[in-house]
Amino acid sequence: QHLVFYLFLGLSLIVAGCGGGSDSYDSPDTATNTPVGGSATNVLVEPATLKSWIDRGLVNSDDPFNDKVVILDFGSYSMDPDEDALRIKGACRVPKAQLDSPRVEGVALANPLVPTGEEIDAIIQRLAIDEDTTIVFTSSTSPYFPTRAYWVFRYWGFPQEKLKVLNGGDAVFAAEYPDLMTREVPAPTPSTFSVRDLEGTQPDLRASVGEFIELIKNFDSDTDVILDARGDRFYSGSAATSGQVGGDFVVVDGHPIGGGFLSNGDLRDAEGKYKSAVEIEALFRAKGWEPGKRVTVYCTTGYSATPLFFAVDAILGGDVQLHDGSWSQLGKYSDYAVA
């Protein structure tokens, strides 16, 4: 009887000690959350949710019994921790140039197009991302950097349920949890994971310039919606597309026939957080969208249109694609000489 008692006691201690901070031995900690504001998915996460993952030790965790969370902070960074803004504790930064891939597509060089598989592999391996990692996108520079990164990872085949966008980014998180902002740079052990280990790219999420031209030529408002995220001045051609009007192939301003415009800023409230799904749906319906229609979005260089992509893809659960070359590429084919 004594032997049985001590065996039981030892087993109890092992079970208690090996939980790795989990809810229980049989149920490891998970990085899950409920949908925000009526969203169709749980991609959008609140600062309180991310804080709970930090507090539970999930960020950059190497505990095999727990989920791992990587905070991917994407923006226009010098990568000097003393010069750049404070970062969320444990966040790994990726500078803009590492997710841009200039190359010739069509008649001329286009920038920035979706990065290559090799470029994505370099990032995910440096950040120790693997198939079980939940990735939280954020930025301290602009609200459309996290959604650009979200689109890139969606395109390369990362499952949507593993991708998250921090609602309000670093600014809202820092306002709520200033003690969790730091200059410390994490040093994760690199992974060997590759996009080749995923199920493949999602080409329907990207419109090449050739595909976009075909869409414009055969545009049908009963099935498609085209939205410009630059704003009405650029949409109408009354303002020049800054920095994109020189070179061998001049960008002519204006917009595709049949297309509308919707500023990405209209999707967020005064605090910088996304509005409710009901409010966002009303914005898209006012532009002719309804469930079942495909939305194609663009801007100047494929960044400021990505909040529109995110809103349709993750909040409304609709069919949407991004023309990543955007007007800096498409405008080279325009013949709107008035502008």
mmCIF file of C-alpha atoms in Angstrom:
data_model
loop_
_atom_site.group_PDB
_atom_site.id
_atom_site.type_symbol
_atom_site.label_atom_id
_atom_site.label_comp_id
_atom_site.label_asym_id
_atom_site.label_seq_id
_atom_site.Cartn_x
_atom_site.Cartn_y
_atom_site.Cartn_z
ATOM 1 C CA GLN A 1 0.000 0.000 0.000
ATOM 2 C CA HIS A 2 2.860 2.341 0.827
ATOM 3 C CA LEU A 3 4.424 1.603 -2.563
ATOM 4 C CA VAL A 4 1.184 2.376 -4.367
ATOM 5 C CA PHE A 5 0.815 5.621 -2.392
ATOM 6 C CA TYR A 6 4.320 6.843 -3.303
ATOM 7 C CA LEU A 7 3.915 5.859 -6.943
ATOM 8 C CA PHE A 8 0.677 7.851 -7.050
ATOM 9 C CA LEU A 9 2.307 10.813 -5.282
ATOM 10 C CA GLY A 10 5.227 10.785 -7.715
ATOM 11 C CA LEU A 11 2.922 10.624 -10.718
ATOM 12 C CA SER A 12 0.880 13.498 -9.330
ATOM 13 C CA LEU A 13 3.983 15.635 -8.948
ATOM 14 C CA ILE A 14 5.088 14.831 -12.513
ATOM 15 C CA VAL A 15 1.680 15.742 -13.913
ATOM 16 C CA ALA A 16 1.592 18.961 -11.892
ATOM 17 C CA GLY A 17 5.123 19.909 -12.888
ATOM 18 C CA CYS A 18 4.955 19.217 -16.620
ATOM 19 C CA GLY A 19 2.003 21.381 -17.524
ATOM 20 C CA GLY A 20 4.271 24.193 -18.720
ATOM 21 C CA GLY A 21 1.860 26.879 -17.509
ATOM 22 C CA SER A 22 -1.028 25.198 -19.285
ATOM 23 C CA ASP A 23 -4.641 25.202 -18.165
ATOM 24 C CA SER A 24 -4.146 21.492 -17.415
ATOM 25 C CA TYR A 25 -1.860 18.634 -18.380
ATOM 26 C CA ASP A 26 -4.306 17.441 -21.015
ATOM 27 C CA SER A 27 -5.203 20.901 -22.353
ATOM 28 C CA PRO A 28 -2.152 22.991 -23.321
ATOM 29 C CA ASP A 29 -2.354 26.761 -23.452
ATOM 30 C CA THR A 30 -3.841 27.970 -26.720
ATOM 31 C CA ALA A 31 -3.723 31.250 -28.592
ATOM 32 C CA THR A 32 -7.391 31.526 -29.442
ATOM 33 C CA ASN A 33 -9.814 34.423 -29.227
ATOM 34 C CA THR A 34 -13.414 35.223 -30.019
ATOM 35 C CA PRO A 35 -14.287 37.364 -33.061
ATOM 36 C CA VAL A 36 -14.205 41.114 -32.416
ATOM 37 C CA GLY A 37 -17.201 43.334 -33.135
ATOM 38 C CA GLY A 38 -19.229 40.776 -35.059
ATOM 39 C CA SER A 39 -16.369 39.867 -37.423
ATOM 40 C CA ALA A 40 -16.701 36.757 -39.573
ATOM 41 C CA THR A 41 -13.352 35.415 -38.272
ATOM 42 C CA ASN A 42 -11.219 35.767 -35.140
ATOM 43 C CA VAL A 43 -8.272 37.317 -37.009
ATOM 44 C CA LEU A 44 -8.668 40.728 -35.356
ATOM 45 C CA VAL A 45 -7.383 40.681 -31.759
ATOM 46 C CA GLU A 46 -7.687 43.235 -28.987
ATOM 47 C CA PRO A 47 -4.677 44.499 -26.980
ATOM 48 C CA ALA A 48 -6.019 42.701 -23.880
ATOM 49 C CA THR A 49 -5.901 39.392 -25.735
ATOM 50 C CA LEU A 50 -2.300 39.895 -26.792
ATOM 51 C CA LYS A 51 -1.382 40.919 -23.242
ATOM 52 C CA SER A 52 -2.869 37.680 -21.950
ATOM 53 C CA TRP A 53 -0.690 35.706 -24.393
ATOM 54 C CA ILE A 54 2.376 37.637 -23.221
ATOM 55 C CA ASP A 55 1.471 37.046 -19.564
ATOM 56 C CA ARG A 56 1.002 33.307 -20.181
ATOM 57 C CA GLY A 57 4.448 33.026 -21.750
ATOM 58 C CA LEU A 58 3.203 32.125 -25.233
ATOM 59 C CA VAL A 59 5.180 34.830 -27.059
ATOM 60 C CA ASN A 60 8.374 33.278 -28.479
ATOM 61 C CA SER A 61 7.702 30.173 -26.394
ATOM 62 C CA ASP A 62 9.799 27.048 -26.926
ATOM 63 C CA ASP A 63 7.599 24.956 -24.623
ATOM 64 C CA PRO A 64 6.363 21.944 -26.636
ATOM 65 C CA PHE A 65 3.212 21.758 -24.492
ATOM 66 C CA ASN A 66 2.138 25.305 -25.374
ATOM 67 C CA ASP A 67 1.183 27.165 -28.508
ATOM 68 C CA LYS A 68 3.773 29.672 -29.693
ATOM 69 C CA VAL A 69 2.927 33.259 -30.591
ATOM 70 C CA VAL A 70 5.219 35.461 -32.678
ATOM 71 C CA ILE A 71 4.537 39.195 -32.772
ATOM 72 C CA LEU A 72 5.614 40.368 -36.236
ATOM 73 C CA ASP A 73 6.098 44.133 -36.101
ATOM 74 C CA PHE A 74 6.316 45.332 -39.725
ATOM 75 C CA GLY A 75 7.083 48.931 -40.648
ATOM 76 C CA SER A 76 9.470 51.580 -41.919
ATOM 77 C CA TYR A 77 12.204 50.812 -39.405
ATOM 78 C CA SER A 78 15.912 51.632 -39.353
ATOM 79 C CA MET A 79 16.348 48.453 -37.242
ATOM 80 C CA ASP A 80 18.359 50.472 -34.716
ATOM 81 C CA PRO A 81 16.524 49.856 -31.415
ATOM 82 C CA ASP A 82 17.773 53.175 -30.034
ATOM 83 C CA GLU A 83 16.356 55.152 -32.968
ATOM 84 C CA ASP A 84 13.098 53.347 -33.702
ATOM 85 C CA ALA A 85 10.017 53.610 -31.505
ATOM 86 C CA LEU A 86 9.536 51.329 -28.522
ATOM 87 C CA ARG A 87 8.227 47.875 -29.370
ATOM 88 C CA ILE A 88 5.798 45.535 -27.664
ATOM 89 C CA LYS A 89 7.604 43.151 -25.330
ATOM 90 C CA GLY A 90 8.822 40.179 -27.374
ATOM 91 C CA ALA A 91 7.949 41.705 -30.759
ATOM 92 C CA CYS A 92 10.215 40.863 -33.714
ATOM 93 C CA ARG A 93 10.597 43.673 -36.238
ATOM 94 C CA VAL A 94 10.692 43.357 -40.010
ATOM 95 C CA PRO A 95 11.671 46.440 -42.066
ATOM 96 C CA LYS A 96 9.631 47.466 -45.107
ATOM 97 C CA ALA A 97 12.285 46.512 -47.660
ATOM 98 C CA GLN A 98 12.127 42.850 -46.626
ATOM 99 C CA LEU A 99 8.501 42.491 -47.755
ATOM 100 C CA ASP A 100 8.885 44.443 -51.002
ATOM 101 C CA SER A 101 9.907 42.694 -54.206
ATOM 102 C CA PRO A 102 10.506 45.000 -57.196
ATOM 103 C CA ARG A 103 10.550 43.194 -60.533
ATOM 104 C CA VAL A 104 9.444 43.575 -64.125
ATOM 105 C CA GLU A 105 5.856 42.548 -64.733
ATOM 106 C CA GLY A 106 4.250 43.797 -67.918
ATOM 107 C CA VAL A 107 5.959 46.733 -69.614
ATOM 108 C CA ALA A 108 8.165 47.983 -66.787
ATOM 109 C CA LEU A 109 9.595 47.543 -63.304
ATOM 110 C CA ALA A 110 6.854 47.322 -60.662
ATOM 111 C CA ASN A 111 7.323 47.914 -56.951
ATOM 112 C CA PRO A 112 6.386 46.660 -54.463
ATOM 113 C CA LEU A 113 4.976 43.318 -55.619
ATOM 114 C CA VAL A 114 4.379 40.270 -53.440
ATOM 115 C CA PRO A 115 7.714 38.946 -52.150
ATOM 116 C CA THR A 116 9.160 35.667 -53.388
ATOM 117 C CA GLY A 117 9.076 32.410 -51.463
ATOM 118 C CA GLU A 118 12.778 32.731 -50.676
ATOM 119 C CA GLU A 119 12.213 36.195 -49.204
ATOM 120 C CA ILE A 120 9.362 34.955 -47.019
ATOM 121 C CA ASP A 121 11.381 31.930 -45.911
ATOM 122 C CA ALA A 122 14.198 34.212 -44.733
ATOM 123 C CA ILE A 123 11.746 36.104 -42.507
ATOM 124 C CA ILE A 124 9.849 33.167 -41.041
ATOM 125 C CA GLN A 125 13.052 31.270 -40.287
ATOM 126 C CA ARG A 126 14.678 34.277 -38.599
ATOM 127 C CA LEU A 127 11.563 34.766 -36.452
ATOM 128 C CA ALA A 128 11.367 31.042 -35.559
ATOM 129 C CA ILE A 129 7.951 30.664 -37.177
ATOM 130 C CA ASP A 130 6.758 27.135 -37.900
ATOM 131 C CA GLU A 131 3.488 25.381 -38.763
ATOM 132 C CA ASP A 132 2.177 25.651 -35.178
ATOM 133 C CA THR A 133 2.904 29.358 -34.702
ATOM 134 C CA THR A 134 0.212 31.983 -34.278
ATOM 135 C CA ILE A 135 1.437 35.221 -35.897
ATOM 136 C CA VAL A 136 0.246 38.626 -34.657
ATOM 137 C CA PHE A 137 0.850 41.510 -37.080
ATOM 138 C CA THR A 138 1.342 45.008 -35.742
ATOM 139 C CA SER A 139 3.262 48.223 -36.438
ATOM 140 C CA SER A 140 4.193 51.519 -34.851
ATOM 141 C CA THR A 141 4.467 53.310 -38.205
ATOM 142 C CA SER A 142 1.196 52.995 -40.141
ATOM 143 C CA PRO A 143 -2.113 51.110 -39.845
ATOM 144 C CA TYR A 144 -1.705 49.556 -43.282
ATOM 145 C CA PHE A 145 1.613 47.840 -42.586
ATOM 146 C CA PRO A 146 0.068 45.033 -40.472
ATOM 147 C CA THR A 147 -2.592 44.358 -43.111
ATOM 148 C CA ARG A 148 -0.002 44.324 -45.909
ATOM 149 C CA ALA A 149 1.913 41.667 -43.980
ATOM 150 C CA TYR A 150 -1.331 39.797 -43.323
ATOM 151 C CA TRP A 151 -2.091 39.737 -47.071
ATOM 152 C CA VAL A 152 1.434 38.525 -47.920
ATOM 153 C CA PHE A 153 1.199 35.626 -45.476
ATOM 154 C CA ARG A 154 -2.326 34.773 -46.662
ATOM 155 C CA TYR A 155 -1.082 34.758 -50.272
ATOM 156 C CA TRP A 156 1.763 32.391 -49.407
ATOM 157 C CA GLY A 157 -0.637 29.877 -47.899
ATOM 158 C CA PHE A 158 -0.488 30.413 -44.149
ATOM 159 C CA PRO A 159 -3.837 29.279 -42.677
ATOM 160 C CA GLN A 160 -6.052 32.196 -41.753
ATOM 161 C CA GLU A 161 -6.739 30.799 -38.279
ATOM 162 C CA LYS A 162 -3.020 31.213 -37.456
ATOM 163 C CA LEU A 163 -2.901 34.870 -38.547
ATOM 164 C CA LYS A 164 -3.924 37.789 -36.320
ATOM 165 C CA VAL A 165 -3.949 41.584 -36.686
ATOM 166 C CA LEU A 166 -3.631 43.666 -33.520
ATOM 167 C CA ASN A 167 -6.548 46.094 -33.377
ATOM 168 C CA GLY A 168 -5.098 49.607 -33.216
ATOM 169 C CA GLY A 169 -1.497 48.426 -33.550
ATOM 170 C CA ASP A 170 1.302 49.545 -31.242
ATOM 171 C CA ALA A 171 -0.275 52.927 -30.528
ATOM 172 C CA VAL A 172 -3.421 51.531 -28.888
ATOM 173 C CA PHE A 173 -1.493 48.745 -27.135
ATOM 174 C CA ALA A 174 1.035 51.234 -25.719
ATOM 175 C CA ALA A 175 -1.745 53.499 -24.456
ATOM 176 C CA GLU A 176 -3.300 50.598 -22.551
ATOM 177 C CA TYR A 177 -0.122 48.799 -21.427
ATOM 178 C CA PRO A 178 2.814 51.253 -21.369
ATOM 179 C CA ASP A 179 4.824 48.954 -19.066
ATOM 180 C CA LEU A 180 4.920 46.332 -21.825
ATOM 181 C CA MET A 181 6.727 48.622 -24.280
ATOM 182 C CA THR A 182 10.486 48.144 -24.489
ATOM 183 C CA ARG A 183 13.688 48.543 -26.498
ATOM 184 C CA GLU A 184 14.748 44.968 -25.836
ATOM 185 C CA VAL A 185 15.299 42.984 -29.034
ATOM 186 C CA PRO A 186 14.303 39.303 -28.850
ATOM 187 C CA ALA A 187 16.672 36.677 -30.255
ATOM 188 C CA PRO A 188 14.598 33.616 -31.209
ATOM 189 C CA THR A 189 16.318 30.419 -32.304
ATOM 190 C CA PRO A 190 15.809 30.261 -36.096
ATOM 191 C CA SER A 191 13.475 27.647 -37.533
ATOM 192 C CA THR A 192 13.879 25.599 -40.698
ATOM 193 C CA PHE A 193 10.250 26.011 -41.728
ATOM 194 C CA SER A 194 9.501 26.971 -45.340
ATOM 195 C CA VAL A 195 6.469 28.051 -47.343
ATOM 196 C CA ARG A 196 7.122 24.843 -49.277
ATOM 197 C CA ASP A 197 5.745 23.065 -46.195
ATOM 198 C CA LEU A 198 2.392 24.809 -46.640
ATOM 199 C CA GLU A 199 -0.416 23.820 -48.998
ATOM 200 C CA GLY A 200 0.631 26.336 -51.656
ATOM 201 C CA THR A 201 -0.011 29.932 -52.632
ATOM 202 C CA GLN A 202 -3.474 31.456 -52.840
ATOM 203 C CA PRO A 203 -3.330 33.144 -56.274
ATOM 204 C CA ASP A 204 -6.983 34.206 -56.087
ATOM 205 C CA LEU A 205 -5.964 36.740 -53.422
ATOM 206 C CA ARG A 206 -3.728 38.623 -55.881
ATOM 207 C CA ALA A 207 -4.571 40.318 -59.181
ATOM 208 C CA SER A 208 -1.612 40.746 -61.519
ATOM 209 C CA VAL A 209 -1.653 43.750 -63.840
ATOM 210 C CA GLY A 210 -2.732 41.516 -66.730
ATOM 211 C CA GLU A 211 -5.589 40.045 -64.713
ATOM 212 C CA PHE A 212 -6.678 43.505 -63.590
ATOM 213 C CA ILE A 213 -6.732 44.790 -67.170
ATOM 214 C CA GLU A 214 -8.912 41.832 -68.179
ATOM 215 C CA LEU A 215 -11.216 42.578 -65.253
ATOM 216 C CA ILE A 216 -11.562 46.192 -66.390
ATOM 217 C CA LYS A 217 -12.198 45.182 -70.007
ATOM 218 C CA ASN A 218 -14.938 42.758 -68.993
ATOM 219 C CA PHE A 219 -16.201 44.564 -65.904
ATOM 220 C CA ASP A 220 -19.651 43.515 -64.686
ATOM 221 C CA SER A 221 -21.066 45.417 -61.715
ATOM 222 C CA ASP A 222 -23.370 42.481 -60.962
ATOM 223 C CA THR A 223 -20.404 40.306 -59.986
ATOM 224 C CA ASP A 224 -17.467 42.624 -59.241
ATOM 225 C CA VAL A 225 -16.576 45.731 -57.263
ATOM 226 C CA ILE A 226 -13.358 47.702 -57.880
ATOM 227 C CA LEU A 227 -12.252 50.044 -55.083
ATOM 228 C CA ASP A 228 -9.484 52.643 -55.028
ATOM 229 C CA ALA A 229 -8.107 53.320 -51.530
ATOM 230 C CA ARG A 230 -6.160 56.472 -52.453
ATOM 231 C CA GLY A 231 -9.010 58.940 -51.947
ATOM 232 C CA ASP A 232 -11.228 60.947 -54.240
ATOM 233 C CA ARG A 233 -8.541 63.430 -55.408
ATOM 234 C CA PHE A 234 -6.351 60.719 -56.909
ATOM 235 C CA TYR A 235 -9.354 58.680 -57.995
ATOM 236 C CA SER A 236 -10.664 61.599 -60.028
ATOM 237 C CA GLY A 237 -7.233 62.477 -61.423
ATOM 238 C CA SER A 238 -7.293 65.966 -59.888
ATOM 239 C CA ALA A 239 -4.065 65.246 -57.956
ATOM 240 C CA ALA A 240 -0.898 63.605 -59.234
ATOM 241 C CA THR A 241 0.237 60.250 -57.886
ATOM 242 C CA SER A 242 3.232 61.463 -55.906
ATOM 243 C CA GLY A 243 6.598 59.967 -56.810
ATOM 244 C CA GLN A 244 5.173 57.759 -59.557
ATOM 245 C CA VAL A 245 4.965 60.101 -62.544
ATOM 246 C CA GLY A 246 8.521 59.946 -63.914
ATOM 247 C CA GLY A 247 10.727 57.478 -65.718
ATOM 248 C CA ASP A 248 10.412 55.727 -69.055
ATOM 249 C CA PHE A 249 6.774 54.802 -68.430
ATOM 250 C CA VAL A 250 4.727 57.692 -67.047
ATOM 251 C CA VAL A 251 1.826 57.032 -64.716
ATOM 252 C CA VAL A 252 -1.341 58.807 -65.878
ATOM 253 C CA ASP A 253 -3.874 59.464 -63.148
ATOM 254 C CA GLY A 254 -7.551 58.609 -62.994
ATOM 255 C CA HIS A 255 -9.263 55.278 -62.333
ATOM 256 C CA PRO A 256 -10.695 52.221 -64.104
ATOM 257 C CA ILE A 257 -14.105 52.703 -65.678
ATOM 258 C CA GLY A 258 -16.688 51.283 -63.300
ATOM 259 C CA GLY A 259 -14.454 51.568 -60.245
ATOM 260 C CA GLY A 260 -15.223 53.426 -57.018
ATOM 261 C CA PHE A 261 -13.164 54.638 -54.083
ATOM 262 C CA LEU A 262 -13.118 54.017 -50.340
ATOM 263 C CA SER A 263 -10.467 55.452 -48.048
ATOM 264 C CA ASN A 264 -8.897 52.957 -45.662
ATOM 265 C CA GLY A 265 -9.229 55.568 -42.912
ATOM 266 C CA ASP A 266 -13.015 55.259 -43.086
ATOM 267 C CA LEU A 267 -12.714 51.735 -41.657
ATOM 268 C CA ARG A 268 -11.298 52.908 -38.313
ATOM 269 C CA ASP A 269 -12.584 55.009 -35.442
ATOM 270 C CA ALA A 270 -10.936 58.032 -33.836
ATOM 271 C CA GLU A 271 -8.828 55.760 -31.629
ATOM 272 C CA GLY A 272 -7.437 53.945 -34.659
ATOM 273 C CA LYS A 273 -9.308 50.676 -34.073
ATOM 274 C CA TYR A 274 -11.508 48.973 -36.657
ATOM 275 C CA LYS A 275 -15.182 49.824 -36.569
ATOM 276 C CA SER A 276 -17.770 47.109 -36.025
ATOM 277 C CA ALA A 277 -18.591 44.639 -38.778
ATOM 278 C CA VAL A 278 -22.005 46.269 -39.180
ATOM 279 C CA GLU A 279 -20.474 49.705 -39.766
ATOM 280 C CA ILE A 280 -17.840 48.345 -42.150
ATOM 281 C CA GLU A 281 -20.407 46.355 -44.108
ATOM 282 C CA ALA A 282 -22.451 49.541 -44.572
ATOM 283 C CA LEU A 283 -19.410 51.306 -46.059
ATOM 284 C CA PHE A 284 -18.893 48.566 -48.646
ATOM 285 C CA ARG A 285 -22.595 48.249 -49.458
ATOM 286 C CA ALA A 286 -22.648 51.985 -50.183
ATOM 287 C CA LYS A 287 -20.025 51.278 -52.873
ATOM 288 C CA GLY A 288 -22.103 48.541 -54.504
ATOM 289 C CA TRP A 289 -20.839 45.498 -52.619
ATOM 290 C CA GLU A 290 -23.025 42.694 -51.372
ATOM 291 C CA PRO A 291 -22.212 39.118 -50.315
ATOM 292 C CA GLY A 292 -21.269 37.022 -53.345
ATOM 293 C CA LYS A 293 -19.558 39.832 -55.240
ATOM 294 C CA ARG A 294 -15.787 39.813 -55.637
ATOM 295 C CA VAL A 295 -13.942 42.946 -54.520
ATOM 296 C CA THR A 296 -10.672 44.053 -56.153
ATOM 297 C CA VAL A 297 -8.751 46.727 -54.241
ATOM 298 C CA TYR A 298 -5.754 48.858 -55.129
ATOM 299 C CA CYS A 299 -4.020 52.068 -54.025
ATOM 300 C CA THR A 300 -0.707 53.644 -55.084
ATOM 301 C CA THR A 301 1.754 50.874 -54.236
ATOM 302 C CA GLY A 302 -0.345 48.090 -52.718
ATOM 303 C CA TYR A 303 -0.140 49.119 -49.058
ATOM 304 C CA SER A 304 -2.991 51.480 -48.144
ATOM 305 C CA ALA A 305 -5.489 49.231 -49.950
ATOM 306 C CA THR A 306 -4.707 46.283 -47.676
ATOM 307 C CA PRO A 307 -6.997 47.454 -44.838
ATOM 308 C CA LEU A 308 -9.831 47.161 -47.402
ATOM 309 C CA PHE A 309 -8.610 43.679 -48.278
ATOM 310 C CA PHE A 310 -8.486 42.800 -44.579
ATOM 311 C CA ALA A 311 -11.965 44.195 -43.929
ATOM 312 C CA VAL A 312 -13.556 42.066 -46.641
ATOM 313 C CA ASP A 313 -11.438 38.963 -46.043
ATOM 314 C CA ALA A 314 -11.338 38.807 -42.239
ATOM 315 C CA ILE A 315 -14.187 40.981 -40.968
ATOM 316 C CA LEU A 316 -16.901 40.419 -43.607
ATOM 317 C CA GLY A 317 -15.723 36.995 -44.776
ATOM 318 C CA GLY A 318 -16.089 37.987 -48.437
ATOM 319 C CA ASP A 319 -14.276 37.348 -51.718
ATOM 320 C CA VAL A 320 -11.493 39.880 -52.269
ATOM 321 C CA GLN A 321 -8.179 40.298 -54.096
ATOM 322 C CA LEU A 322 -5.424 42.923 -54.038
ATOM 323 C CA HIS A 323 -3.696 44.361 -57.096
ATOM 324 C CA ASP A 324 -0.340 44.733 -55.363
ATOM 325 C CA GLY A 325 1.281 46.687 -58.207
ATOM 326 C CA SER A 326 -1.614 49.122 -57.808
ATOM 327 C CA TRP A 327 -1.818 52.458 -59.589
ATOM 328 C CA SER A 328 1.947 52.943 -59.769
ATOM 329 C CA GLN A 329 1.849 49.951 -62.127
ATOM 330 C CA LEU A 330 -1.658 50.075 -63.610
ATOM 331 C CA GLY A 331 -1.430 53.806 -64.312
ATOM 332 C CA LYS A 332 1.304 53.110 -66.871
ATOM 333 C CA TYR A 333 -1.442 51.627 -69.041
ATOM 334 C CA SER A 334 -3.864 54.526 -68.635
ATOM 335 C CA ASP A 335 -4.828 56.785 -71.540
ATOM 336 C CA TYR A 336 -6.735 59.319 -69.457
ATOM 337 C CA ALA A 337 -4.910 62.257 -71.027
ATOM 338 C CA VAL A 338 -7.084 64.872 -69.242
ATOM 339 C CA ALA A 339 -5.179 64.121 -66.042
#
